[in-house]
């Protein structure tokens, strides 16, 4: 069997994903955030408290990993946690004023990063790219 002229598409997409993800995380870090913090802030921006379990599902991480991030975010006064009065075993998580301010800064940074990624692409190319990536995702599952 001979070597393909180009790397397998899955490997190439994984490499591109890693570069984009690292660059996005650096962009968020420059504003005092990170990708996990961004995900939690976005999930909480509707103004309603969420249980840690709901948050973990929405963000797509394990409860223990979320607890680690929430501990750091609580220490930085970005979120508060309190017991649910209807079920004392459940912790509700809410954004603080500081968390809302960080969310606003990170939202601007994310928009600027998105603009950077879109550079040089036409709207039609971006639509086609999204279609192709969606097909690739669907083929993977």
PDB file of C-alpha atoms in Angstrom, residues 33 54 86 97 107 110 139:
ATOM      1  CA  UNK A  33     -10.395  34.084  30.485  1.00  0.00           C
ATOM      2  CA  UNK A  54     -27.371  21.260  34.107  1.00  0.00           C
ATOM      3  CA  UNK A  86     -36.188  23.185  47.006  1.00  0.00           C
ATOM      4  CA  UNK A  97     -21.303  41.454  38.308  1.00  0.00           C
ATOM      5  CA  UNK A 107     -17.585  38.219  23.918  1.00  0.00           C
ATOM      6  CA  UNK A 110     -14.470  36.097  20.587  1.00  0.00           C
ATOM      7  CA  UNK A 139     -19.777  11.094   8.816  1.00  0.00           C
TER       8      UNK A 139
END
